[in-house]
Structures are given as C-alpha cells and as structure tokens.
Short mmCIF file of C-alpha atoms and ligand atoms in Angstrom, two decimals:
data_model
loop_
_atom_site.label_atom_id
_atom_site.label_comp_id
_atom_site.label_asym_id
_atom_site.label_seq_id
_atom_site.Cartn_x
_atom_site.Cartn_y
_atom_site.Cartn_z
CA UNK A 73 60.40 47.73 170.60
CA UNK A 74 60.93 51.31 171.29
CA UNK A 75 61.37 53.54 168.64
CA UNK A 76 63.94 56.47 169.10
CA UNK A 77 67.67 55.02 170.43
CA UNK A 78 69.09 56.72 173.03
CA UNK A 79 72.88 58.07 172.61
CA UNK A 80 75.69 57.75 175.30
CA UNK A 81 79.39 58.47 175.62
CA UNK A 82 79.43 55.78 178.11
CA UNK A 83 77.45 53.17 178.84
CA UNK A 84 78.42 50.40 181.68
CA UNK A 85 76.52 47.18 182.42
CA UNK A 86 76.57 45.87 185.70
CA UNK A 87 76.62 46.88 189.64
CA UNK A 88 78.78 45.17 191.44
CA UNK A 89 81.77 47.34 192.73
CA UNK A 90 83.07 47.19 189.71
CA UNK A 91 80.28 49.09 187.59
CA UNK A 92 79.12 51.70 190.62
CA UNK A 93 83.36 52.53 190.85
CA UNK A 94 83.75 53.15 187.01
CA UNK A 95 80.31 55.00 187.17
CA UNK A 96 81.84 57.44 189.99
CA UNK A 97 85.04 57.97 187.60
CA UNK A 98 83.11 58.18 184.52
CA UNK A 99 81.16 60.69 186.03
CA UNK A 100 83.72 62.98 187.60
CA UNK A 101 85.42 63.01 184.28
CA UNK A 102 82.50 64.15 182.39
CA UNK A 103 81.75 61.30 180.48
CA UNK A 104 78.09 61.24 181.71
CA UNK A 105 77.63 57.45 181.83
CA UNK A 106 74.88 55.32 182.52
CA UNK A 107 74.64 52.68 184.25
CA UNK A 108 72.23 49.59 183.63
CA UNK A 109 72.46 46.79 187.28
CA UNK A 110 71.05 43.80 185.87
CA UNK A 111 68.67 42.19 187.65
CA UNK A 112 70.59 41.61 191.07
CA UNK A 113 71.45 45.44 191.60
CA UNK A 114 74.59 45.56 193.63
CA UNK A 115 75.61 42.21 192.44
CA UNK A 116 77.34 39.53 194.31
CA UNK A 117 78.08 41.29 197.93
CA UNK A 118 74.18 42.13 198.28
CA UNK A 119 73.90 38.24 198.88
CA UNK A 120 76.87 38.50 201.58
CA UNK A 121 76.25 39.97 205.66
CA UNK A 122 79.42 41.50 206.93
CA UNK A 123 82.30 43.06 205.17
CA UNK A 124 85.05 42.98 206.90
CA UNK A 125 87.48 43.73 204.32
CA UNK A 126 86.60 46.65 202.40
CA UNK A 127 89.16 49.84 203.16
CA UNK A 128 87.08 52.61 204.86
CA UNK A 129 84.79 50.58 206.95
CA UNK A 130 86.91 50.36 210.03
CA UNK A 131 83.68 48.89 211.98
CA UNK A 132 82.88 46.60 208.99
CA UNK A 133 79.62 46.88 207.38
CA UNK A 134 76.91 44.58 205.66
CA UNK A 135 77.33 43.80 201.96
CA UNK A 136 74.32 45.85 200.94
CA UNK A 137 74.93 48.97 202.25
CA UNK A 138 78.51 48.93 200.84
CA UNK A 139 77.15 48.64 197.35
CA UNK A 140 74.30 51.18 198.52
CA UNK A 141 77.42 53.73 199.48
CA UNK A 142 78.91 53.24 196.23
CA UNK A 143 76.03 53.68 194.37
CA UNK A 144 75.33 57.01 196.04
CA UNK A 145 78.57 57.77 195.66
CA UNK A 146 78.24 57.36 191.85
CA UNK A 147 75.18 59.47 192.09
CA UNK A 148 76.65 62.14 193.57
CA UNK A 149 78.46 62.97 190.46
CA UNK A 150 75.29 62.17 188.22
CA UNK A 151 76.16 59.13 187.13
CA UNK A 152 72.48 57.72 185.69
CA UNK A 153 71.73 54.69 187.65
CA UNK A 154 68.91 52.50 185.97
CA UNK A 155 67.51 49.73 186.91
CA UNK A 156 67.49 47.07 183.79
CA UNK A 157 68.92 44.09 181.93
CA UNK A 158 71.19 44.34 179.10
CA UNK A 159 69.81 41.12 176.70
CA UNK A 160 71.24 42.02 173.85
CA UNK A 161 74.33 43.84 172.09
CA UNK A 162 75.48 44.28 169.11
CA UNK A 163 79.94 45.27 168.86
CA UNK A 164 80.15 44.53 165.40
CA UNK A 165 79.70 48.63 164.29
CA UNK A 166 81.81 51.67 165.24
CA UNK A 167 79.01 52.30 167.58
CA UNK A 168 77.88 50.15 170.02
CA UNK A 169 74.71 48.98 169.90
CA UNK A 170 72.67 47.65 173.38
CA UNK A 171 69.37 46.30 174.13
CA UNK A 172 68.08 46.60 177.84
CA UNK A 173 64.80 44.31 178.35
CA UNK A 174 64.58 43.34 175.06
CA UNK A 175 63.48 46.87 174.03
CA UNK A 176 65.23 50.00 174.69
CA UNK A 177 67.79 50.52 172.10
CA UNK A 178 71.15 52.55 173.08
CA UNK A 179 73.80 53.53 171.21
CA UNK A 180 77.50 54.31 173.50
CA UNK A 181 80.97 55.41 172.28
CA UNK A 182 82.03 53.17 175.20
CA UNK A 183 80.93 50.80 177.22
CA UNK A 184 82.16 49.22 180.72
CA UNK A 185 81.36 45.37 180.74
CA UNK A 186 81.11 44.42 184.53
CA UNK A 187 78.79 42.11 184.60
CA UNK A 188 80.42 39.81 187.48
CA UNK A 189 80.52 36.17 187.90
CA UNK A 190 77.95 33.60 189.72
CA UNK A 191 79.35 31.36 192.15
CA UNK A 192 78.49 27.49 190.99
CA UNK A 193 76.68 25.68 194.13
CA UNK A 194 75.61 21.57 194.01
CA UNK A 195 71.86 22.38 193.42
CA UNK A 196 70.96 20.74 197.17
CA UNK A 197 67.78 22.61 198.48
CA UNK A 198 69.17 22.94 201.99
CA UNK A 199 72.21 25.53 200.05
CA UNK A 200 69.28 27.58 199.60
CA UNK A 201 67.97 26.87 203.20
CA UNK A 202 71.63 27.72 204.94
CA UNK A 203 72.82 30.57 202.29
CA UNK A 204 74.10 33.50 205.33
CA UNK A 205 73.84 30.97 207.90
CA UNK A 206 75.94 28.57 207.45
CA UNK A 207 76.69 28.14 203.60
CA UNK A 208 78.96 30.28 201.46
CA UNK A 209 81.17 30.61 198.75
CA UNK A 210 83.36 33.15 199.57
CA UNK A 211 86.34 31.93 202.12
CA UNK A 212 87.79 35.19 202.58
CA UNK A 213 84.57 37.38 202.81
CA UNK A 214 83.01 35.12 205.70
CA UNK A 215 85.60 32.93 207.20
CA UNK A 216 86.07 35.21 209.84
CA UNK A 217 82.67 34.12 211.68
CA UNK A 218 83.58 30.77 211.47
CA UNK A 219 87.38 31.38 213.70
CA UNK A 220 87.73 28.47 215.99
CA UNK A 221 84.92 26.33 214.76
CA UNK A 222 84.52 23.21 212.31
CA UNK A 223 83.85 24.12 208.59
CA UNK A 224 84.54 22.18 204.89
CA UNK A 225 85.13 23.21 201.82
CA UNK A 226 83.82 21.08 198.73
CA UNK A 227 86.22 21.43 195.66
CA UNK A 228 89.64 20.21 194.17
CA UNK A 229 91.10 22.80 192.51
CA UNK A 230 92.69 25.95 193.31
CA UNK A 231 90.01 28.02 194.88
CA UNK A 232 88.88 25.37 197.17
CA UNK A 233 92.57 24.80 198.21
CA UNK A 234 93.34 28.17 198.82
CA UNK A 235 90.44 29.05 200.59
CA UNK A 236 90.49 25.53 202.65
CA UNK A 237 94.37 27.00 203.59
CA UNK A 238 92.76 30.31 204.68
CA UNK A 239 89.98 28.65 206.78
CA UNK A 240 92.90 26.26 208.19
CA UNK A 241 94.54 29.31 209.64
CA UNK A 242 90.84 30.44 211.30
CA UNK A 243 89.02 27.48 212.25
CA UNK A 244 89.85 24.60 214.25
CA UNK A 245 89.13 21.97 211.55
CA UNK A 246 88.29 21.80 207.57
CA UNK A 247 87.45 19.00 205.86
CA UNK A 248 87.95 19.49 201.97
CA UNK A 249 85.21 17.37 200.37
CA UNK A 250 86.64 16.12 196.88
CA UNK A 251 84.72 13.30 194.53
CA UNK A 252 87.46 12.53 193.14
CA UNK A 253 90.50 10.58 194.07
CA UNK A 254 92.57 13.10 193.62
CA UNK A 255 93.00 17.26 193.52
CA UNK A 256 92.80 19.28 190.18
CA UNK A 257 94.98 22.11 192.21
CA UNK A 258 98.38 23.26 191.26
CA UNK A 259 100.81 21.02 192.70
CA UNK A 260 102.38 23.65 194.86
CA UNK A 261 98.45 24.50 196.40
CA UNK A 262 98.26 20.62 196.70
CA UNK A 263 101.40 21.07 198.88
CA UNK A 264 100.30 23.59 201.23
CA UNK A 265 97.07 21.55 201.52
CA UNK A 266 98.69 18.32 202.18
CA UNK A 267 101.37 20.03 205.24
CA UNK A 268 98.30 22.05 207.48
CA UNK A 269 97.78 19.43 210.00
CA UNK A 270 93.95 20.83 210.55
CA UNK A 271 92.59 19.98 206.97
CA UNK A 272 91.16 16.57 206.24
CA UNK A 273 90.49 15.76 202.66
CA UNK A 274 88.26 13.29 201.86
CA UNK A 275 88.46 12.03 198.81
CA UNK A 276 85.63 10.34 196.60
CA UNK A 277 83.04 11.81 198.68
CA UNK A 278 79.88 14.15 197.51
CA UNK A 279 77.18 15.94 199.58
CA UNK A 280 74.09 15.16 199.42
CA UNK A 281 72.30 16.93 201.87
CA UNK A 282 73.48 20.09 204.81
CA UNK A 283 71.18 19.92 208.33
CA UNK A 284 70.69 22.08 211.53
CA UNK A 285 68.15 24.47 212.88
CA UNK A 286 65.92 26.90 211.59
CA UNK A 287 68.68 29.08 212.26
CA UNK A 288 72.18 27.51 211.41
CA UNK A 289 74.12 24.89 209.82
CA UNK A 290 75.16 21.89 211.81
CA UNK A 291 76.26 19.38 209.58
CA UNK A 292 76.54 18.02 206.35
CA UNK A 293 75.33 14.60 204.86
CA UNK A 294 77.82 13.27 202.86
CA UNK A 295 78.23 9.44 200.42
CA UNK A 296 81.53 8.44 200.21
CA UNK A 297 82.19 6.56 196.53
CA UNK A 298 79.01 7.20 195.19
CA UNK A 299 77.53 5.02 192.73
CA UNK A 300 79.47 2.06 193.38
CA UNK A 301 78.79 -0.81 195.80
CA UNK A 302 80.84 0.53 198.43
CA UNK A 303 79.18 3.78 198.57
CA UNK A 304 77.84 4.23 202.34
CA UNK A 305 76.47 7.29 203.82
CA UNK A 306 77.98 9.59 207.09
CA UNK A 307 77.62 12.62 208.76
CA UNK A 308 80.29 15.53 209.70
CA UNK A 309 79.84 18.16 212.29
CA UNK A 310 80.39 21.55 210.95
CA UNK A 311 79.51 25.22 211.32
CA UNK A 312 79.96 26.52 208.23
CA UNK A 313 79.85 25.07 204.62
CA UNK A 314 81.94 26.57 201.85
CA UNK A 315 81.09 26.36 198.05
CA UNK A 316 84.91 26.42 195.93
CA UNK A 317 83.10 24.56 192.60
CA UNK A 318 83.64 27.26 190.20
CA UNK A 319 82.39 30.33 188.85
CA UNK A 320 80.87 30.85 185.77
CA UNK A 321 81.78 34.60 184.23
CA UNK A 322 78.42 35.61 183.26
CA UNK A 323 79.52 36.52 179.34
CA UNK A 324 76.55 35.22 177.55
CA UNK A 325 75.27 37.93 176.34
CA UNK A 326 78.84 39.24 174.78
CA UNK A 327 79.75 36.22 173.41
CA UNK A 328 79.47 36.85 169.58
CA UNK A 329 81.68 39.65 170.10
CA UNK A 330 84.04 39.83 173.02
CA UNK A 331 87.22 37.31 172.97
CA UNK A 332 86.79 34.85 175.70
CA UNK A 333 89.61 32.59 177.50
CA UNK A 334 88.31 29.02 177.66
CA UNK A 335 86.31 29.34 181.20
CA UNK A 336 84.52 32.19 179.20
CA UNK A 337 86.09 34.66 181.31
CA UNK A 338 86.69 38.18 179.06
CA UNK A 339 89.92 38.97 177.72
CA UNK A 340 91.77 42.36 178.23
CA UNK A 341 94.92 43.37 176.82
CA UNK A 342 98.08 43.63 178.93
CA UNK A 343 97.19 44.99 182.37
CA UNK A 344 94.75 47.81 180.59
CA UNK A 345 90.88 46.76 180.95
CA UNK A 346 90.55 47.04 177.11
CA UNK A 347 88.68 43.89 175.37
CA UNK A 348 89.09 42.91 171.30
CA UNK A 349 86.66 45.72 170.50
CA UNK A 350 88.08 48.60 170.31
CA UNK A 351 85.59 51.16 172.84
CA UNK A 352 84.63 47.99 174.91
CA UNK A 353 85.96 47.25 178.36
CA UNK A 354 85.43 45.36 180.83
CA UNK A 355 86.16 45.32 184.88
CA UNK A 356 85.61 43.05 187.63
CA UNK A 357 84.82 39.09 188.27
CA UNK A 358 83.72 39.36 184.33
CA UNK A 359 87.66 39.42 183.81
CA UNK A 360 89.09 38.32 186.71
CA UNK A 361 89.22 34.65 187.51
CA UNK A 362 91.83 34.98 190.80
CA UNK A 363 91.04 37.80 193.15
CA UNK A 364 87.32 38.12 192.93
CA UNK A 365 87.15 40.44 195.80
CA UNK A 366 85.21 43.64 196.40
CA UNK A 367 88.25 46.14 196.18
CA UNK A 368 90.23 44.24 193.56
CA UNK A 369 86.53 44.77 191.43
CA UNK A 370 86.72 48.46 192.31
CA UNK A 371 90.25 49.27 191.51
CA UNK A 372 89.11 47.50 187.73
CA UNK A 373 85.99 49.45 187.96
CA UNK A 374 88.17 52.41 188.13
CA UNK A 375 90.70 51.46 185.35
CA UNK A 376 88.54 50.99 182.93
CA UNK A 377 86.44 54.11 183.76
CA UNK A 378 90.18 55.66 182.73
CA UNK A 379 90.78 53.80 179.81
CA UNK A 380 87.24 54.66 178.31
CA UNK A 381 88.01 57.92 178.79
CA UNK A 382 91.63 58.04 177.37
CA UNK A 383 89.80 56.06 174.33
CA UNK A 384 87.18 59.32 173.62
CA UNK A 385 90.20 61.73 173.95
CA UNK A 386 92.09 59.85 171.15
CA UNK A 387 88.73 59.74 169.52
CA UNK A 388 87.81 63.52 169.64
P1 LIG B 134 88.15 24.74 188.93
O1 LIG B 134 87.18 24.60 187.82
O2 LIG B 134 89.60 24.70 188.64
O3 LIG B 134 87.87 23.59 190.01
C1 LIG B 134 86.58 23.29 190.43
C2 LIG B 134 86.65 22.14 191.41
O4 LIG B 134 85.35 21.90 191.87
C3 LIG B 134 87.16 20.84 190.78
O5 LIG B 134 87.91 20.14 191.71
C4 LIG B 134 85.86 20.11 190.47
O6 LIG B 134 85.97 18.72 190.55
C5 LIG B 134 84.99 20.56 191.63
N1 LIG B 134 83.58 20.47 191.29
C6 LIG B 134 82.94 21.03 190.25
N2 LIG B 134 81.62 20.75 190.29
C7 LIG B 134 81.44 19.98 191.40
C8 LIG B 134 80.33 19.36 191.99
N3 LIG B 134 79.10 19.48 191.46
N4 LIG B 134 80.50 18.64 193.12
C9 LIG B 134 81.72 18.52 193.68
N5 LIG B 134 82.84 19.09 193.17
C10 LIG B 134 82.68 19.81 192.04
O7 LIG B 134 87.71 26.10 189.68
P2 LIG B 134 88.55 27.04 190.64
O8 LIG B 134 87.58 28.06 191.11
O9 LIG B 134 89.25 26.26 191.66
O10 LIG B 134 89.62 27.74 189.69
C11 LIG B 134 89.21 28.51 188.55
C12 LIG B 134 90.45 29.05 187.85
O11 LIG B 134 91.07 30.06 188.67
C13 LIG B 134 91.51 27.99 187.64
O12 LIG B 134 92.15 28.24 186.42
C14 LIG B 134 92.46 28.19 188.78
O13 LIG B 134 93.78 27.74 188.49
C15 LIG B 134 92.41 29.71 188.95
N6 LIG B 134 92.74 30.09 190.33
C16 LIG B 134 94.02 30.42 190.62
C17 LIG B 134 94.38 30.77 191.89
C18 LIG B 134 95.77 31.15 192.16
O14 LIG B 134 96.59 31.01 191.28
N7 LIG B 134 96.08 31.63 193.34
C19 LIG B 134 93.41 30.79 193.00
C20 LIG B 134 92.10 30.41 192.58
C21 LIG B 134 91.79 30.06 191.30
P3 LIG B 134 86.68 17.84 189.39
O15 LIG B 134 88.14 18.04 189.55
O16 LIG B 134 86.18 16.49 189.73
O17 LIG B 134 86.12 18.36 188.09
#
C-alpha cells in the first residue's frame, strides 16, 4: 500500500460518457477533478462500431473515437484522466475515502459514481465470435445496419420488447426468442408486441448456438422446450442477433454504502443525481435502468458535475 493519500475536491469513477461529460464540467468550474476509467476506458460504446445517434456527428462516427473526443474534450480543461480501477471505498466518513488497484489511497470532497452497466449475454462462445458482426445488445445503437434484413431478439421483458418494436419498424422480420411461455413485459409493451405483424415470438425456445462466416452472422441454433421430451432442435435465418437479457449495474464495489433499488441499480434523489451520501453522486447506466444511451449518460454526466459543485459551495 502506498503511503501518503492523495486529496481531491472531486473525484469521479468511470468513463463512459457519463464520467468524461462530468469531468469536462467539473473542470470548467474549477473543481479540478480526477478521473479514474476502470479497466474498459471509454466504457460500453468502445465495444460498439458506428454511432449514429450522438448530436454533433452529422456523418456518424465509431464508438471509440466518440469517447476519445470526449475525453479530449475533458482534457482540454485539465481534467486528470488516469488510467485505474477503483476496488475499494470507504463513504462511511465526512471524507470520502477510495482505493484505486488495491493501493493508492484518495481522499475527495465529492465524488461522481459512473461506473456504467454490463450488458448480460447467454455465455455461448459464438456471442464472442459474432460481437460487431452480427451480435449485439443495443437495438437502438445498431439496428440501423440491420434495415430490411432478418434479426431476433432473445428476452421477455421490457427491453427486449421495446427494442424487438424498434427493429420491427427497420427490418423485415424479428423473431423474439422467449424460454418461457409467456412475456415478463408490461402488458401495454406485450400489446405493441403482439399487433406488429413482422415479429414472431417463439415461446419456450433457448439458443444454443449462432453460425455464419468468418465474417458475419447467419443464423442461430435454437431448442424449442428444452429439457423435456419434446425438446427438438431448428435453425432460423438471421442477420443480426440482439442480446435484451438484462443488465447488471456494476455497483459492487459501493454496495456497503450507496442505497440500491432491488436490480442494484443506485438511487438518486428526485431528478438531482445525489445518492444517500451526502457528497456522492452518481450519473449514467449506474442509475439509469431505461434510457441507457450515450447522450442520456452525458446529460447525467453533466448534472451531477453541477450538483457536486453546488454541494462544495454550500460546503465552503
Ligand atoms: P428484465 O430483467 O425485466 O427481463 C429480462 C428478460 O430476459 C426476461 O424475460 C428473462 O426471462 C430473460 N432472460 C434472462 N436471462 C436469460 C437467459 N439466460 N436466456 C434467455 N432469456 C433470459 O430486464 P429488462 O432489461 O427487460 O428490464 C430491466 C428493467 O428496466 C425492468 O424493470 C423494466 O421494466 C425496465 N425497463 C423499462 C422500459 C420502459 O418502461 N420503457 C424499457 C426497458 C426496461 P424470464 O422472464 O424467463 O426470467
């Protein structure tokens, strides 16, 4: 362990849009944060190719040099961008105590949490094989290269419905590949499920394998009631191959001391970014189970950025 701990007004973890935005606000209002990314630095849209969406990118542009924008962006205004992983913290003091690599020891007035959330996938080798070409779990990021082609979504509840509706209004056909009998989706998401004439749902069936060429997806392998003596095995033809399972908020770390809703997403109060612990925030797919998108992660980024510094003026 090193010795001497290392003061800071503000101190965010995570850098995802979320982080890199509250870093560029922190900065400009002199709260001279830094920044530790975790060990995927840029976070989720590094894994993605295009970005279509973002505002500002009228020609689109590729998930890492987005984050690789906003980072620079961030350290234009000095924000201190290190590269490291928060293991342990400890909220229970007036100042907030954080390890990074089980050894440097900080101590921040404030700190961001925007530590993002990982997308749940089955655990099927070829997910790995396919990930970019052909398998993804984010709808509205990549449905786009899919428009006019096959695709399925695997998932019952909400996600999986609403981004099955989305692909629906892009692709020529989506099967939504449920095990069980039945959806865990709202009933008024069931609805608009149910009335789109190009999904299929089949029910009571897993995957068990994805195949194609070296280069892209061309169909999945799929057992329809597995486990039982009916089960029996078939093919569909498909393009792409959408993951709508879940996310899991990745909160570990702040467990102890940050108040968690029962998918372990963080808390904030009202529509601030301000968690139990008075000082801590947090921003991003950390807090947000609905949106999970890029600019809705940047506007939080931002927020919070404001709140922590509206928390050191009240402070001072
Ligand atoms: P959920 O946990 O609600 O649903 C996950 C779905 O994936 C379930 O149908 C589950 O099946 C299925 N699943 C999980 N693991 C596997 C697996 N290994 N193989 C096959 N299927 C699997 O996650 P969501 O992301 O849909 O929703 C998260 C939260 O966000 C919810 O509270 C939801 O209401 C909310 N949300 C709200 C939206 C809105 O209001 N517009 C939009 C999106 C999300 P099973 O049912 O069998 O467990």
């Amino acid at each position: 362990m090193e010795n001497s701990v290392e003061k800071v007004k503000c101190l965010i973890i995570g850098s995802g849009p979320a982080g890199y935005t509250a870093a560029i606000y922190a900065a400009r209002a002199n709260l001279k944060p830094v920044l530790y990314t975790g060990l995927q630095m840029g976070g989720q849209l590094t894994t993605t190719t295009e970005v279509e969406n973002f505002p500002g990118y009228p020609e689109g542009v590729t998930g890492p040099v987005l984050m690789e924008d906003i980072r620079k962006q961030a350290e234009r205004f000095a924000a201190d961008i290190r590269f490291g992983n928060v293991d342990k913290v400890d909220f229970s003091g007036k100042v907030h105590r954080v390890w990074v690599d089980s050894s440097k020891e900080i101590e921040a007035d404030t700190v961001i949490l925007a530590t993002g959330a990982t997308a749940k996938y089955l655990g099927l080798p070829a997910e790995e094989k396919f990930r970019g070409a052909g398998v993804s779990a984010c709808a509205t990021c990549d449905g786009f290269f899919y428009r006019g082609k096959d695709v399925a979504v695997v998932g019952g509840g909400d996600t999986a419905c609403e981004e099955a509706t989305y692909l629906a209004g892009l692709c020529r056909k989506v099967y939504l590949i449920v095990r069980k009998d039945h959806l865990r989706a709202s009933k008024a998401m069931q609805a608009r499920v149910f009335k789109t004439e190009n999904i299929e749902i089949l029910f009571e069936h897993n995957t068990i394998d994805l195949f194609g060429t070296e280069m892209s997806l061309e169909g999945a392998r799929l057992i329809y009631k597995m486990g039982t003596p009916e089960a029996r095995e078939h093919d569909i033809w498909i393009d792409g191959f959408f993951l709508a399972i879940g996310h899991t908020p990745n909160t570990d770390v702040f467990k102890e001391y940050i108040a968690l809703d029962k998918e372990g997403y963080i808390m904030t109060e009202g529509k601030s970014s301000r968690t139990n612990v008075p000082g801590v925030f947090a921003a991003g797919d950390v807090m947000d189970p609905v949106y999970r998108q890029g600019i809705t992660s940047a506007a939080a980024g931002c927020r919070a950025a404001i709140d922590a510094e509206r928390y050191l003026l009240e402070k001072a």
